[in-house]
XYZ file of C-alpha atoms in Angstrom:
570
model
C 21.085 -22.466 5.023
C 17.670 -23.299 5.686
C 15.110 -23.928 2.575
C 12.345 -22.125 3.881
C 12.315 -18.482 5.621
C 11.390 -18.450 9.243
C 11.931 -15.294 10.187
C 12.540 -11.954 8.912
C 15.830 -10.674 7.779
C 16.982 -7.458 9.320
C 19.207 -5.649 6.639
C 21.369 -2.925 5.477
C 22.758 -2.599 2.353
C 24.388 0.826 2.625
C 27.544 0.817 4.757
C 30.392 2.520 3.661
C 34.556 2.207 4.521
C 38.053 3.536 3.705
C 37.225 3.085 0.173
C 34.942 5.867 -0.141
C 38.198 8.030 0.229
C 38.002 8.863 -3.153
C 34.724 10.921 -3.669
C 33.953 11.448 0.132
C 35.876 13.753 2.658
C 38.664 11.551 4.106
C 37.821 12.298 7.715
C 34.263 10.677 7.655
C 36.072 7.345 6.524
C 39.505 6.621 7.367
C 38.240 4.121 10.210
C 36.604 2.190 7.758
C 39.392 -0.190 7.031
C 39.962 -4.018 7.473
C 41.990 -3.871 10.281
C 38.830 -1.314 12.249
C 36.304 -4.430 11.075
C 35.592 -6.213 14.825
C 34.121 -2.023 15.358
C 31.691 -2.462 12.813
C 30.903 -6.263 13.334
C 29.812 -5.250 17.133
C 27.888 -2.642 15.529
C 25.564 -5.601 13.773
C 25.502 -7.534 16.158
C 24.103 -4.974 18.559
C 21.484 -3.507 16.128
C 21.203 -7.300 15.275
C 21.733 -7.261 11.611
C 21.148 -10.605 9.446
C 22.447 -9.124 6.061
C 24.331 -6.678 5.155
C 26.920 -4.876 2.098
C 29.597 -2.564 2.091
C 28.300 -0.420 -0.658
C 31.146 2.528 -1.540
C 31.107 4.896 -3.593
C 31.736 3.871 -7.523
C 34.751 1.659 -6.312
C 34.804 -2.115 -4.361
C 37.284 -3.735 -1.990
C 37.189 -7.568 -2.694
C 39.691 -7.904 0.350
C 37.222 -6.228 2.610
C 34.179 -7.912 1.096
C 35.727 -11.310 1.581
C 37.321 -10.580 5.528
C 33.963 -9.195 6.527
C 31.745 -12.465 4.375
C 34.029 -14.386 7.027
C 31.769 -13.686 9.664
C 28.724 -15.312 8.295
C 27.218 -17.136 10.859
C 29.939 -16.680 13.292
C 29.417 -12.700 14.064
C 26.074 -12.280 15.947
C 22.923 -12.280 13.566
C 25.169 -11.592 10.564
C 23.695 -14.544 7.947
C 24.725 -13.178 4.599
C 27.253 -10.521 3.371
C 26.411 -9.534 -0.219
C 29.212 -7.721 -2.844
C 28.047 -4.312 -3.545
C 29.337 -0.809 -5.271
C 27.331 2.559 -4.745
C 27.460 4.104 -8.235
C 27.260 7.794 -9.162
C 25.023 7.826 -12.566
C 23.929 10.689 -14.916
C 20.289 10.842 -15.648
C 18.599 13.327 -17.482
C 16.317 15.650 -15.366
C 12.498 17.235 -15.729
C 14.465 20.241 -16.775
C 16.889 18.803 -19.163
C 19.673 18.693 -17.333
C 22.024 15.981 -16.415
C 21.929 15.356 -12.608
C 23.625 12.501 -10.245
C 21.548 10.299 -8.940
C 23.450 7.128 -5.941
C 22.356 3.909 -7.182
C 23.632 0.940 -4.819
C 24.057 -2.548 -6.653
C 23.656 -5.448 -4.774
C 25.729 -8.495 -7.023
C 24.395 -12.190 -6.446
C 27.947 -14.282 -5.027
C 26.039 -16.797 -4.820
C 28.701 -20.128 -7.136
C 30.194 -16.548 -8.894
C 33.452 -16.529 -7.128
C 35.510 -15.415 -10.001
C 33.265 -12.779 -11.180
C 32.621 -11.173 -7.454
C 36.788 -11.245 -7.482
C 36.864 -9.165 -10.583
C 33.886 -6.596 -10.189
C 36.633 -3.503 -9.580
C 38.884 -4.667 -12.833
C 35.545 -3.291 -15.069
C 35.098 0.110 -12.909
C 37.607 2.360 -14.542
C 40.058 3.504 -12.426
C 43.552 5.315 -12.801
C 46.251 7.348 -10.831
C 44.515 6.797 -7.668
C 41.190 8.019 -9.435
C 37.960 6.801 -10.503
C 37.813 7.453 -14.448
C 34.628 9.125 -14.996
C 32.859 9.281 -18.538
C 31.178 12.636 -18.054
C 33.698 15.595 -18.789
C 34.726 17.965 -15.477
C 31.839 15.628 -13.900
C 32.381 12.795 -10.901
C 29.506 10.699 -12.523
C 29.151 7.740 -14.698
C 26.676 8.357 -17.828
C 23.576 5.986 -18.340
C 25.658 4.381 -20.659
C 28.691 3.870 -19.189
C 26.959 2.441 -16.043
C 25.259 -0.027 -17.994
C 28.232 -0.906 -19.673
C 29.961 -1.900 -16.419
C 27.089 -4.121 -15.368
C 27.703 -5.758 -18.583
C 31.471 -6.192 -18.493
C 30.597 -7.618 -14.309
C 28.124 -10.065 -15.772
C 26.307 -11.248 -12.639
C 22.868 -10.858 -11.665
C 22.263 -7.417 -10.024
C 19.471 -5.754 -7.390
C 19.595 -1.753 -8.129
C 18.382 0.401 -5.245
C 18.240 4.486 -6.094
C 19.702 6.615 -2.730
C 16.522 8.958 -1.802
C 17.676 11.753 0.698
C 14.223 13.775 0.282
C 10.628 12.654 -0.877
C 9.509 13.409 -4.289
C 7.188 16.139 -3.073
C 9.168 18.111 -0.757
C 9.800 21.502 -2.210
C 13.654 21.116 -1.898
C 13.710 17.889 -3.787
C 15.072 19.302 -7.003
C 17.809 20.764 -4.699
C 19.004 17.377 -3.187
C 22.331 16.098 -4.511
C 22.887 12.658 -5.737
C 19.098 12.148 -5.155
C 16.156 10.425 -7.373
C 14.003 12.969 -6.184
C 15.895 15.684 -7.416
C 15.021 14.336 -11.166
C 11.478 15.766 -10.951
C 8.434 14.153 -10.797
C 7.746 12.916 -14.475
C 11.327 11.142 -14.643
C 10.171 9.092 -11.188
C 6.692 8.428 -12.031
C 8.739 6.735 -15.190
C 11.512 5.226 -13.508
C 8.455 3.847 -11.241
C 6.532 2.816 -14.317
C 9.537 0.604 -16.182
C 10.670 -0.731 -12.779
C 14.137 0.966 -13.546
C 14.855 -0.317 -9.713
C 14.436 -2.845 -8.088
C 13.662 -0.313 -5.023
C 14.138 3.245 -3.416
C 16.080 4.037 -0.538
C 15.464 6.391 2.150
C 16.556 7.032 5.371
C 14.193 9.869 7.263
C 11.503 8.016 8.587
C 9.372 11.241 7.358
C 10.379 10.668 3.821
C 9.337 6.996 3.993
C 5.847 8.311 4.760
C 5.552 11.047 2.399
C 7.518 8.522 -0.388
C 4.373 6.068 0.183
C 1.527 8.254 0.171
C 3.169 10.171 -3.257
C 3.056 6.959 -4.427
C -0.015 5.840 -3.749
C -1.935 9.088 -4.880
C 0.056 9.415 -8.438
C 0.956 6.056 -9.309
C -2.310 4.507 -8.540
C -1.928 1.566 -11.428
C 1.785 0.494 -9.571
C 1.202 -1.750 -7.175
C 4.829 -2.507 -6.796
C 6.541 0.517 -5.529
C 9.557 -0.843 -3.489
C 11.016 1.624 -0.619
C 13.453 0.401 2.323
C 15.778 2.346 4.530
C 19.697 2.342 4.261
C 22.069 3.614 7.100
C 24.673 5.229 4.998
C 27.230 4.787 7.693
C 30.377 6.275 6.887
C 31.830 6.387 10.544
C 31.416 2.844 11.954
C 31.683 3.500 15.526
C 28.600 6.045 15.410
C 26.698 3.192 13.336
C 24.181 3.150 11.873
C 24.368 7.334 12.074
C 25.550 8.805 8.831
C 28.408 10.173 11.451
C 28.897 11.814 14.814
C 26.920 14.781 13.650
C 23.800 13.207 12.629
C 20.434 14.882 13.763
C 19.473 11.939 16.647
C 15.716 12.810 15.894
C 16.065 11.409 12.303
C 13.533 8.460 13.324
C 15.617 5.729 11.242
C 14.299 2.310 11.427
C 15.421 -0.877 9.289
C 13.896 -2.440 7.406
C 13.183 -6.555 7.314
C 13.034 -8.517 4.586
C 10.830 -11.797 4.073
C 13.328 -13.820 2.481
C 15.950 -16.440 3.180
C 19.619 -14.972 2.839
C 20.679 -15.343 -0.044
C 20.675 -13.139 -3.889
C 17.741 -15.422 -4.896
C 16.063 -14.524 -1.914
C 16.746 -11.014 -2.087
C 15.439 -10.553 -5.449
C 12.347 -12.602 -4.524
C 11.707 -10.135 -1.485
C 11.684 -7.059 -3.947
C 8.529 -8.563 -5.953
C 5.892 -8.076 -3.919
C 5.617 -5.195 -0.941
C 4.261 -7.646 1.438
C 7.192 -8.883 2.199
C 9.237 -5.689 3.200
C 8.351 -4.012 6.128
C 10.115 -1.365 8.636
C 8.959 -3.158 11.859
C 9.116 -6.750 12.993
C 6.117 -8.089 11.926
C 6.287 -9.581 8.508
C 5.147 -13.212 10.066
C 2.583 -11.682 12.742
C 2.217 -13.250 16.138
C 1.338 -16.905 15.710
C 0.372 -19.012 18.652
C -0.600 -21.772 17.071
C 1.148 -23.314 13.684
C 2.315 -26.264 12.511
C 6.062 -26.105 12.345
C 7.013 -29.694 10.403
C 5.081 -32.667 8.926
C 6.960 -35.667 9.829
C 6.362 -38.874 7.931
C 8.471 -41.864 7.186
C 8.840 -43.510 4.132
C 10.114 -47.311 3.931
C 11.287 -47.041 7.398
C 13.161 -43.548 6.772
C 11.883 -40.851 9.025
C 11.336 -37.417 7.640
C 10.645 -33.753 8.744
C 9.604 -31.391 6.341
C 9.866 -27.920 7.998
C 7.032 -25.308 7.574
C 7.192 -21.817 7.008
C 5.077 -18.917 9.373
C 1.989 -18.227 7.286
C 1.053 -20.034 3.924
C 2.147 -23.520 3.124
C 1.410 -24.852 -0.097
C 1.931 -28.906 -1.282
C 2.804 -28.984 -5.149
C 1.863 -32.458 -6.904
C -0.028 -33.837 -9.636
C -3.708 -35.343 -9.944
C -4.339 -38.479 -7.685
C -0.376 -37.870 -6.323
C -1.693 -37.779 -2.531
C -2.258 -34.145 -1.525
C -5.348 -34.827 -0.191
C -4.985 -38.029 1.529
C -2.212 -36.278 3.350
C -4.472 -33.329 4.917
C -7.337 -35.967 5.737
C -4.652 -38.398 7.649
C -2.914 -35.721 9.703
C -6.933 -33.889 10.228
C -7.837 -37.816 11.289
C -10.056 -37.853 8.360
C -12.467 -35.539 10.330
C -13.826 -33.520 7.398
C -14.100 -36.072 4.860
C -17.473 -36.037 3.121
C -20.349 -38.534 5.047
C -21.534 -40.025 1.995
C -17.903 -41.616 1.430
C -16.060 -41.345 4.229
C -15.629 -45.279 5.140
C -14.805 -46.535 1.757
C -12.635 -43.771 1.281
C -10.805 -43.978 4.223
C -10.201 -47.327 4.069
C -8.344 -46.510 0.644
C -6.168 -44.029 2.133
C -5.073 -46.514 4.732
C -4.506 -49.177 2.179
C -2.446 -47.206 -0.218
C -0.292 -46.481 2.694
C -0.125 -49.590 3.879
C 1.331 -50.355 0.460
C 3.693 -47.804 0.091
C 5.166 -48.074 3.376
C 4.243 -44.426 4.306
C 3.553 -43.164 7.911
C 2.080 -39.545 8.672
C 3.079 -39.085 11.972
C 1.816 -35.183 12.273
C -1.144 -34.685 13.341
C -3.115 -31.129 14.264
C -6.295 -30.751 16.744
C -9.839 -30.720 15.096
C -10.204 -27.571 17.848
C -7.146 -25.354 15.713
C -8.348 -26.106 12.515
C -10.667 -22.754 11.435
C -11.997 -24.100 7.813
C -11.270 -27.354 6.283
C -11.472 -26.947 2.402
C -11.590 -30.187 0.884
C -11.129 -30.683 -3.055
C -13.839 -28.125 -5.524
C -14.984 -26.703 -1.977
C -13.398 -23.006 -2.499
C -14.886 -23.018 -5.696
C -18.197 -23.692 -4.230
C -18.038 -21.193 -1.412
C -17.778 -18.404 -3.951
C -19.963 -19.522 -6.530
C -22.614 -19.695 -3.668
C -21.483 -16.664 -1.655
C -21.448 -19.141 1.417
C -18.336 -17.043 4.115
C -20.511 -17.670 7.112
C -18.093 -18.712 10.168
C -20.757 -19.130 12.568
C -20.352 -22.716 12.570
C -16.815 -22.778 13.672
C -17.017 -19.917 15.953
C -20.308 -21.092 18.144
C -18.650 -23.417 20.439
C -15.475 -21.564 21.162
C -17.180 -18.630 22.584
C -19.724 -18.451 25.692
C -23.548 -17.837 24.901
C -24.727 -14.170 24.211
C -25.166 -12.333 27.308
C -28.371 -9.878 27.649
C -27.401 -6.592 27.856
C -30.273 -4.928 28.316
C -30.436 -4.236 32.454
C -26.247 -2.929 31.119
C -27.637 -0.593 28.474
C -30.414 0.865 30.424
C -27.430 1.678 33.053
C -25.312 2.934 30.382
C -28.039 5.008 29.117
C -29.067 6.482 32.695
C -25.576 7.930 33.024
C -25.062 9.192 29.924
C -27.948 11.056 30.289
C -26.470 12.889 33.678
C -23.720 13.507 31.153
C -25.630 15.346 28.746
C -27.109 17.548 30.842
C -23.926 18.438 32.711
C -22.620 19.093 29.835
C -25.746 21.350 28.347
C -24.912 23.277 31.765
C -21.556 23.473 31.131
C -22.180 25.289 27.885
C -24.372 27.352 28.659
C -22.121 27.813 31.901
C -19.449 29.331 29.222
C -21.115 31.337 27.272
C -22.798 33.276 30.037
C -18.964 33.767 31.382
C -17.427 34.753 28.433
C -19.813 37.971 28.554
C -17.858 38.689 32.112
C -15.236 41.245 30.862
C -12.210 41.463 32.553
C -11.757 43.872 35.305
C -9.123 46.351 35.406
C -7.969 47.867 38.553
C -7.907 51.237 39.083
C -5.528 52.765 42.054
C -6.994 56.466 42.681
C -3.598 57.183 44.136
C -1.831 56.264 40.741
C -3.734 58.325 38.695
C -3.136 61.648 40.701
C 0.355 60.920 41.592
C 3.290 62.347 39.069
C 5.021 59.402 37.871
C 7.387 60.890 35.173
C 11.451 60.218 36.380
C 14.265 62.138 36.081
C 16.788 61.590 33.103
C 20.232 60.238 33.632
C 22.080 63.018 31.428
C 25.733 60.213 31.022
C 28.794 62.130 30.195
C 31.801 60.357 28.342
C 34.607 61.948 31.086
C 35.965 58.519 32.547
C 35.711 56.943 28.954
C 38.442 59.737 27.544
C 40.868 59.362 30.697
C 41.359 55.701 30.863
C 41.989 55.706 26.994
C 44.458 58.758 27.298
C 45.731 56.465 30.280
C 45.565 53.248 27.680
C 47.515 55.139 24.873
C 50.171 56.472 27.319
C 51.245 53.213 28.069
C 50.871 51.503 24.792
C 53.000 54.744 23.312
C 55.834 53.756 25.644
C 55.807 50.103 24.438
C 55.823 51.173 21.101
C 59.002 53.202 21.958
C 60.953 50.056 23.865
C 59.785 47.617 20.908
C 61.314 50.102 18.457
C 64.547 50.333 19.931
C 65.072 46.641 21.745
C 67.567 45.651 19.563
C 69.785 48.385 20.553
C 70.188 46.576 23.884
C 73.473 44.755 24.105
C 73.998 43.334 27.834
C 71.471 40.340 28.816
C 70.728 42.267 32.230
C 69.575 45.220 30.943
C 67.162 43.472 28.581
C 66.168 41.552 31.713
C 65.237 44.891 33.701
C 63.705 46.082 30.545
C 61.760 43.038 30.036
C 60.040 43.001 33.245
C 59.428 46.721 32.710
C 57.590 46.293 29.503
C 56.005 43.467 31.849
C 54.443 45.752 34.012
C 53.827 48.438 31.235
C 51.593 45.716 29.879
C 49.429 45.048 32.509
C 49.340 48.941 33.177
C 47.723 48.894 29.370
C 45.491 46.097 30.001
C 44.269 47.360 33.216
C 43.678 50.520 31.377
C 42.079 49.143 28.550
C 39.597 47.354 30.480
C 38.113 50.158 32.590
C 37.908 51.766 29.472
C 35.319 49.248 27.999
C 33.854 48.650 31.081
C 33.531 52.692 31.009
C 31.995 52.496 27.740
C 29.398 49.791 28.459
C 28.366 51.686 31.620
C 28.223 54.894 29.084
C 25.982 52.640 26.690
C 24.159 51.479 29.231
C 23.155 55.136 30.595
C 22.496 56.435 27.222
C 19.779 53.426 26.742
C 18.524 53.937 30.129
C 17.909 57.764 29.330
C 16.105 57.091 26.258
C 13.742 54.807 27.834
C 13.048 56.981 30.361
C 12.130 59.708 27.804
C 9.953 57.215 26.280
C 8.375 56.199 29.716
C 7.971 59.891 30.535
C 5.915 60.190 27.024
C 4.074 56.904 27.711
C 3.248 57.667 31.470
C 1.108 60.882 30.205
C -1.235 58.603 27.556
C -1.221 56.067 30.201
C -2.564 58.306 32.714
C -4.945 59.632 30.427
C -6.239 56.187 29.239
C -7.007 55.261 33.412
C -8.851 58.261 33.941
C -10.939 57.290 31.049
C -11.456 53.658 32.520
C -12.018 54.434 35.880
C -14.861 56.627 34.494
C -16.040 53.755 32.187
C -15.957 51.520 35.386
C -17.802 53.433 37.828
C -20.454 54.536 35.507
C -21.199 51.416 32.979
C -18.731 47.929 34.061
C -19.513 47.712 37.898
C -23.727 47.153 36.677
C -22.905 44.584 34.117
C -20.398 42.507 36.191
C -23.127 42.518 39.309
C -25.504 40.596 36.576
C -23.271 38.480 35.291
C -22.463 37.222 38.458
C -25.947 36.812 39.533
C -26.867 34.723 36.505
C -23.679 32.230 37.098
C -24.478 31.408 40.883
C -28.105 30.607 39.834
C -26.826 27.868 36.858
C -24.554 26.883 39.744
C -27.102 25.754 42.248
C -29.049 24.391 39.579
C -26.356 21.997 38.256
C -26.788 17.954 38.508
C -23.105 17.029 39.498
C -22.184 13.932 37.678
């Protein structure tokens, strides 16, 4: 494993398997089982996954843990495979109730063999069951739970499932959900750092879970939240199952860490280093990635990190003689800059150190030599015009661009004065409706249907008569002792059948035409009705246009062809 982190690590820490069998509906799971594991290790590898736990519910499969930690480093991306159990734990709600809330614990393996072997020996369990604490309830209490971190005794990262966002309405609703505690009991979960981080999956809720935090818990400044698949059919990973909502917007999330539980826990101290896109490190062009040096003849390469580097030592221990040699002593100060130089080189000498890296005075942006930050702020002295003068061209004189610039957008204003006053004159142009003479004098009332029910009645008489003699032959079947009389019967009540299906058809085809007329009739009534206010409302309109509309329409017009040949196309 490498000692410093050079990239991000793309994780998921809520998978589940077979072992979930016990709290979760069998179906969902049953795939999930050792011998299924290449399904789920293609799975990582094509969403390219770097760590990852099998997290079930409130039990944990050391055989599974182990066959899939095989795979480190061998399985696509897959760098680290951490133990884990999701537990089901009381707390006590805004209301006073007791409600579940999914809290997945991440275990550190790391030289804890034994222990990681043992972690389902301290979750009770009995008869095929998991032993809960809580009467006629399938949670552990507060108690309990931390009583079986005890018993465990290895270092633990807690992450609380979050299916909805602390201010969606249905929050209180949610099952086996930190939100559904209220708001007071997760501004103070929040407060005491109960987690180590909050889980969600919705994309949505990741937004909304930020910007609740940010407006009430203005004085946290370490509010953890990453995303979890909660897989619990691996071949539709990482969707919850085959029914999933594809517009969920789930991302993963990356982690600036290296991978391993002391790297994990590091990554859950300070927000900057989780993110749910690819860009912890940025895009870097231009970085140093080693310092090589030798030391009596022994060659060394000290690897560098993307971002900030930082060289521990004490006073006089040669930090700064090792920026000055690899910067060619560029920035040392004028005043000593031969006599110390020449003790740099001489103290090397000595030692037998070489500093073989060395970086272009044209990448370095500031070079802050010992007391200098100090200075810059005591003097308020951030000007980077220095450094920034030579690596751009000279100012170029926009003045002939501007008065361009300034020419056209003033063709734009005035098009666009015309264009308002373009719209208001039109919206005064009422719409025109069109009056047919011939329409108003003609009689358009119809003629009703009047549907009778006379076909309905004899295809059901038909219907029963045949169903009556079926009844009859069904009744008396068993009377029926030679095999070719029931055959002859048989193929009679075979053509009685379809005599009673044909039957019974036309008569529901009868009785949708029937309903069919009978809606048609009303709505001709209704037409009829309409027709005669109709009428009456066009005579009244064509009146209204004839006498009054026509005039104002004529000076709308007018008005709009004269801002028309007045306008300055642009």
């Amino acid at each position: 494993m490498e000692k410093i982190v050079t990239k991000p690590m793309k994780i998921d820490f809520h998978i589940h398997s077979y072992f979930s069998k016990f709290k979760d509906e069998f179906s969902l799971v049953e795939k999930g089982t050792k011998e299924n594991l290449s399904i789920l290790l293609n799975k990582l590898e094509h969403n390219h996954i770097n760590m990852c736990a099998i997290t079930d519910h409130d039990y944990f499969s050391y055989e599974l843990y182990e066959k899939l930690k095989s795979y480190e480093s061998k399985a696509g991306e897959l760098e680290k495979v951490f133990p884990g159990v999701e537990f089901s734990v009381g707390f006590k709600a805004d209301d006073n109730s007791m409600k579940p809330v999914h809290i997945i614990c991440i275990f550190d393996d790391d030289n804890n063999e034994e222990k990681v072997q043992h972690i389902q020996d301290h979750i009770p369990f009995k008869d095929n069951k998991v032993q809960y604490d809580v009467e006629n309830e399938k949670f552990f209490s507060e108690e309990k739970f931390i009583s079986i971190l005890r018993d465990i005794d290895l270092n633990v990262v807690m992450i609380a499932h979050q299916k909805q966002s602390i201010s969606s309405g249905s929050a209180s609703k949610s099952k086996n959900d930190v939100s559904s505690l209220g708001a007071v009991k997760f501004n103070e979960l929040i407060g005491c750092e109960y987690f180590e981080s909050f889980e969600f999956k919705s994309m949505k809720n990741g937004l909304f879970n930020n910007n609740y935090a940010l407006q009430k818990n203005k004085n946290y400044d370490q509010i953890r939240f990453i995303t979890g698949s909660d897989c619990h059919n691996w071949e539709f990973y990482p969707k919850h199952d085959p029914k999933e909502d594809d517009e969920i917007g789930f991302e993963f999330t990356y982690l600036k860490c290296l991978p391993c539980f002391r790297g994990l826990a590091m990554a859950f101290s300070d927000t900057r280093r989780i993110s749910t896109t690819n860009n912890i490190f940025g895009n870097r062009q231009k970085m140093i990635d080693n310092i090589s040096m030798s030391l009596n003849g022994q060659n060394y390469n000290i690897p560098l990190s993307p971002g900030i580097n930082v060289i521990i030592g004490d006073n006089s221990i040669g930090k700064s003689l090792l920026l000055h040699k690899m910067t060619n002593y560029k920035n040392l100060l004028m005043d000593n800059k031969t006599k110390i130089q020449e003790g740099y080189e001489k103290y090397l000498e000595k030692n037998n150190i070489g500093i073989n890296t060395k970086i272009d005075i044209n990448n370095i942006h500031t070079f802050d030599y010992q007391g200098s930050i100090r200075d810059k702020f005591a003097k308020d002295n951030q000007d980077n015009s220095d450094f920034l003068e030579n690596k751009f061209p000279a100012d170029i004189d926009a003045g002939p661009y501007k008065m361009k610039i300034n020419s056209e957008f003033e063709k734009l204003y005035s098009c666009i004065e015309f264009k308002f006053a373009y719209d208001e004159i039109y919206k005064t142009l009422n719409s025109l409706k069109m009056i047919d003479e011939e329409v108003v004098s003609k009689n358009l009332t119809a003629r009703i249907i009047r549907p009778n029910q006379e076909m309905i009645k004899r295809t059901k008489k038909l219907m029963n008569y045949y169903k009556g003699i079926i009844a009859k032959i069904d009744a008396d079947y068993h009377l029926i002792l030679e095999n070719e009389e029931k055959i002859i019967i048989d193929s009679f009540r075979k053509q009685l059948l379809e005599f009673e299906s044909k039957y019974e058809k036309l008569m529901k085809e009868e009785e949708f035409i029937y309903t069919i007329k009978v809606n048609i009739d009303n709505g001709i009534k209704k037409f009829n009705d309409e027709v005669k206010g109709w009428k009456t409302n066009l005579e009244f309109t064509k009146n209204q246009f004839d006498v009054v509309d026509s005039n104002n329409i004529a000076n709308v017009i007018t008005e709009l062809v004269k801002l028309k040949k007045r306008n300055q196309k642009f």
